[in-house]
Amino acid sequence: DQAWRDLAQGKPYAHLHFIFRIAGLYAFTPMLRVFLKHTSRRLLVTTVCILLSLSMLDSIVNAWSGSELSAFVRFGPFMGYFLRGYLRRDRRGSKRTLLGCWAMAMACVLTLAGGTGLLIEVFGYRPSPSPSVMLFDFVSPVRVVFAVCAWLIVVNTFDEEWSRSKLSKFVTRWLAPLTLGIYLVHPLFREVLYLSGYDASWPHILIGIPLISLMVYLPSVLFTLIVIRIPGIRRIVG
């Protein structure tokens, strides 16, 4: 019963919710393309602001009510992100803007960590959606600000000059085709480690986070490199 319930809510496993979100966004892409072709930049900015504002408000309400979306509309809160990416896909900012984005991104990280710790102290830990982890929701106000800053950092850091570097060629030729495969398979190695008694707090959290991350992602990369060589699989994970 729980498996069918999770599937109906669009979360068959912790990280596979994205399948339902992407499917919904892709379904609406032809309609959005017509809208973007005929709209003004001002109306597009207004639309993005409205969509993200509604998503943030929905996130807050869901945290307190404990309600969740079904698989059929799970993509809805991400419409604002989708159009926001289009809006700023080619925009370049000044060095001052980039520094401001870095400062705001770091402030968001501290807010997420400190704020969540405080909320858990007050409300106790409960899985999402709940007040204790409301800041970690994908469209919480803090996460929206962080996402916008992170996007601007990436767009302005990895520019045309960087794309001509040797490191860029390595990333685009070898690592980029593996990203979806790594995303799909990394929980397998994480769960194996967890069931074996190794998590981010082992042997100490300051050591455990980078160590366990390495122990999860390195075999994920190697596993994906092997799997994509199987005929037909590369189309799925590449």
Coordinates of C-alpha atoms in Angstrom, one line a residue:
D1 CA 0.0 0.0 0.0
Q2 CA 2.8 2.4 0.9
A3 CA 4.6 1.8 -2.4
W4 CA 1.4 2.6 -4.4
R5 CA 0.8 5.7 -2.3
D6 CA 4.3 7.0 -2.9
L7 CA 4.0 6.3 -6.6
A8 CA 0.7 8.3 -6.7
Q9 CA 2.4 11.2 -4.9
G10 CA 5.2 11.1 -7.4
K11 CA 8.0 10.1 -5.1
P12 CA 8.8 6.4 -5.8
Y13 CA 12.2 6.9 -4.1
A14 CA 13.9 9.8 -2.3
H15 CA 15.4 11.3 -5.4
L16 CA 13.2 10.1 -8.2
H17 CA 10.5 12.7 -7.8
F18 CA 12.3 14.6 -10.5
I19 CA 11.0 12.2 -13.2
F20 CA 7.5 13.4 -12.6
R21 CA 8.5 17.1 -12.4
I22 CA 10.5 16.9 -15.7
A23 CA 7.7 15.0 -17.4
G24 CA 5.2 17.8 -16.5
L25 CA 7.5 20.6 -17.5
Y26 CA 8.3 18.9 -20.9
A27 CA 4.5 18.4 -21.5
F28 CA 4.0 22.2 -21.1
T29 CA 7.1 23.2 -23.0
P30 CA 5.4 23.6 -26.4
M31 CA 2.8 25.9 -24.9
L32 CA 5.4 27.9 -23.0
R33 CA 7.4 28.3 -26.2
V34 CA 4.4 30.1 -27.8
F35 CA 4.0 32.3 -24.7
L36 CA 7.8 33.2 -24.7
K37 CA 7.7 34.0 -28.4
H38 CA 4.9 36.6 -28.1
T39 CA 5.4 38.0 -24.6
S40 CA 7.4 41.0 -23.5
R41 CA 10.3 40.8 -21.1
R42 CA 8.4 42.8 -18.5
L43 CA 5.4 40.4 -18.6
L44 CA 7.8 37.4 -18.4
V45 CA 9.5 38.9 -15.3
T46 CA 6.1 39.5 -13.7
T47 CA 5.0 35.9 -14.6
V48 CA 8.2 34.4 -13.0
C49 CA 7.7 36.5 -9.8
I50 CA 4.1 35.4 -9.5
L51 CA 4.8 31.8 -10.1
L52 CA 7.7 31.7 -7.6
S53 CA 5.7 33.7 -5.0
L54 CA 2.8 31.2 -5.3
S55 CA 5.3 28.3 -5.0
M56 CA 6.9 29.7 -1.9
L57 CA 3.5 30.4 -0.2
D58 CA 2.4 26.9 -1.1
S59 CA 5.6 25.5 0.4
I60 CA 5.0 27.3 3.7
V61 CA 1.3 26.2 3.9
N62 CA 2.3 22.6 3.1
A63 CA 4.8 22.5 5.9
W64 CA 2.2 23.4 8.5
S65 CA -0.6 21.4 7.0
G66 CA 1.4 18.3 6.1
S67 CA -0.2 18.2 2.6
E68 CA 1.6 17.0 -0.6
L69 CA 0.9 17.2 -4.3
S70 CA 0.2 14.2 -6.4
A71 CA 2.3 12.9 -9.2
F72 CA 0.2 14.7 -11.8
V73 CA 0.8 18.2 -10.5
R74 CA 4.2 17.8 -8.8
F75 CA 5.8 19.8 -11.5
G76 CA 3.7 22.9 -10.8
P77 CA 5.9 24.6 -8.2
F78 CA 8.8 24.3 -10.6
M79 CA 7.2 26.3 -13.4
G80 CA 8.7 29.5 -11.9
Y81 CA 12.2 27.9 -11.9
F82 CA 11.8 26.7 -15.5
L83 CA 10.9 30.2 -16.8
R84 CA 13.5 31.8 -14.6
G85 CA 16.2 29.8 -16.2
Y86 CA 15.1 30.9 -19.6
L87 CA 14.9 34.5 -18.5
R88 CA 18.5 34.6 -17.3
R89 CA 20.1 31.9 -19.5
D90 CA 22.4 34.4 -21.4
R91 CA 22.6 37.3 -18.9
R92 CA 26.0 38.3 -17.7
G93 CA 26.5 40.4 -14.5
S94 CA 29.3 42.5 -13.2
K95 CA 32.0 41.3 -10.8
R96 CA 30.1 43.2 -8.1
T97 CA 26.9 41.3 -8.9
L98 CA 28.8 38.0 -8.8
L99 CA 30.3 38.8 -5.4
G100 CA 26.9 39.8 -4.2
C101 CA 25.5 36.4 -5.4
W102 CA 28.3 34.5 -3.6
A103 CA 27.6 36.4 -0.3
M104 CA 23.9 35.8 -0.6
A105 CA 24.4 32.1 -1.4
M106 CA 26.6 31.6 1.6
A107 CA 24.0 33.5 3.8
C108 CA 21.3 31.1 2.5
V109 CA 23.5 28.1 3.4
L110 CA 24.0 29.4 6.9
T111 CA 20.3 30.2 7.2
L112 CA 19.3 26.7 6.0
A113 CA 21.7 25.0 8.5
G114 CA 21.1 27.2 11.5
G115 CA 17.4 27.8 10.8
T116 CA 16.7 24.1 10.4
G117 CA 18.6 23.3 13.5
L118 CA 16.5 25.8 15.5
L119 CA 13.3 24.5 14.0
I120 CA 14.1 20.9 14.9
E121 CA 14.9 22.0 18.5
V122 CA 11.5 23.6 18.7
F123 CA 9.3 21.2 16.8
G124 CA 11.4 18.0 16.9
Y125 CA 12.4 16.2 13.7
R126 CA 9.6 15.1 11.3
P127 CA 10.1 14.2 7.7
S128 CA 8.9 16.7 5.0
P129 CA 6.4 18.2 4.8
S130 CA 6.7 19.6 8.3
P131 CA 7.7 22.8 10.1
S132 CA 11.0 21.2 11.3
V133 CA 12.4 20.9 7.8
M134 CA 10.3 23.6 6.0
L135 CA 13.4 25.6 4.9
F136 CA 14.7 22.6 3.0
D137 CA 11.7 22.3 0.7
F138 CA 12.7 22.9 -2.9
V139 CA 10.7 26.1 -3.2
S140 CA 11.0 27.5 0.3
P141 CA 11.9 31.2 0.2
V142 CA 15.4 30.5 1.3
R143 CA 15.9 27.8 -1.4
V144 CA 14.4 30.0 -4.1
V145 CA 16.9 32.8 -3.3
F146 CA 19.8 30.3 -3.1
A147 CA 18.8 28.8 -6.4
V148 CA 18.7 32.1 -8.2
C149 CA 22.1 33.1 -6.8
A150 CA 23.6 29.7 -7.7
W151 CA 22.3 30.0 -11.2
L152 CA 23.8 33.4 -11.7
I153 CA 27.1 32.2 -10.2
V154 CA 27.2 29.3 -12.7
V155 CA 26.2 31.4 -15.7
N156 CA 28.8 34.1 -14.9
T157 CA 31.7 31.8 -13.9
F158 CA 31.6 29.2 -16.6
D159 CA 31.6 31.6 -19.5
E160 CA 33.0 31.4 -23.0
E161 CA 36.6 31.9 -21.8
W162 CA 36.3 29.0 -19.4
S163 CA 34.7 26.8 -22.1
R164 CA 38.0 27.0 -24.1
S165 CA 40.1 25.7 -21.2
K166 CA 41.4 22.1 -20.9
L167 CA 39.4 21.6 -17.7
S168 CA 36.2 22.5 -19.6
K169 CA 36.9 20.0 -22.3
F170 CA 37.4 17.3 -19.6
V171 CA 34.2 18.2 -17.8
T172 CA 32.0 18.4 -21.0
R173 CA 33.5 15.3 -22.6
W174 CA 33.8 13.0 -19.7
L175 CA 31.8 14.2 -16.6
A176 CA 28.8 15.9 -18.2
P177 CA 27.4 12.8 -19.9
L178 CA 27.6 10.9 -16.5
T179 CA 25.6 13.3 -14.4
L180 CA 22.2 11.7 -14.8
G181 CA 23.6 8.3 -14.2
I182 CA 25.4 9.4 -11.1
Y183 CA 22.2 11.0 -9.8
L184 CA 20.2 7.8 -10.4
V185 CA 22.7 5.4 -8.9
H186 CA 24.3 7.2 -5.9
P187 CA 21.6 6.3 -3.4
L188 CA 22.6 2.6 -3.9
F189 CA 26.1 3.2 -2.5
R190 CA 24.8 5.6 0.1
E191 CA 22.3 3.0 1.4
V192 CA 25.0 0.2 1.4
L193 CA 27.2 2.4 3.5
Y194 CA 24.4 3.4 5.9
L195 CA 23.3 -0.2 6.4
S196 CA 26.9 -1.0 7.1
G197 CA 27.0 1.6 9.9
Y198 CA 28.7 4.4 8.0
D199 CA 27.0 7.8 7.6
A200 CA 28.0 11.5 7.6
S201 CA 28.7 11.5 11.3
W202 CA 31.4 8.7 11.0
P203 CA 34.0 9.0 12.5
H204 CA 33.2 12.7 13.1
I205 CA 30.8 14.9 11.1
L206 CA 33.6 17.3 10.0
I207 CA 35.5 14.3 8.5
G208 CA 32.4 12.2 7.7
I209 CA 30.7 14.6 5.3
P210 CA 33.6 14.8 2.8
L211 CA 34.7 11.2 3.4
I212 CA 31.3 9.6 2.9
S213 CA 30.6 11.9 -0.1
L214 CA 33.8 10.6 -1.7
M215 CA 32.9 7.0 -0.9
V216 CA 29.5 7.5 -2.5
Y217 CA 30.3 9.6 -5.6
L218 CA 33.5 8.0 -6.7
P219 CA 32.0 4.5 -7.1
S220 CA 28.9 6.1 -8.6
V221 CA 31.2 7.7 -11.3
L222 CA 33.0 4.4 -12.0
F223 CA 29.7 2.4 -12.0
T224 CA 28.1 4.8 -14.5
L225 CA 31.2 4.8 -16.7
I226 CA 30.8 1.0 -17.0
V227 CA 27.1 1.0 -17.4
I228 CA 27.0 3.5 -20.3
R229 CA 29.1 1.2 -22.3
I230 CA 26.3 -1.3 -22.5
P231 CA 24.4 -0.9 -25.8
G232 CA 21.2 1.1 -25.4
I233 CA 21.9 2.2 -21.8
R234 CA 23.7 5.4 -22.9
R235 CA 20.5 6.8 -24.3
I236 CA 18.9 6.6 -20.8
V237 CA 21.7 7.9 -18.6
G238 CA 23.8 9.9 -21.1

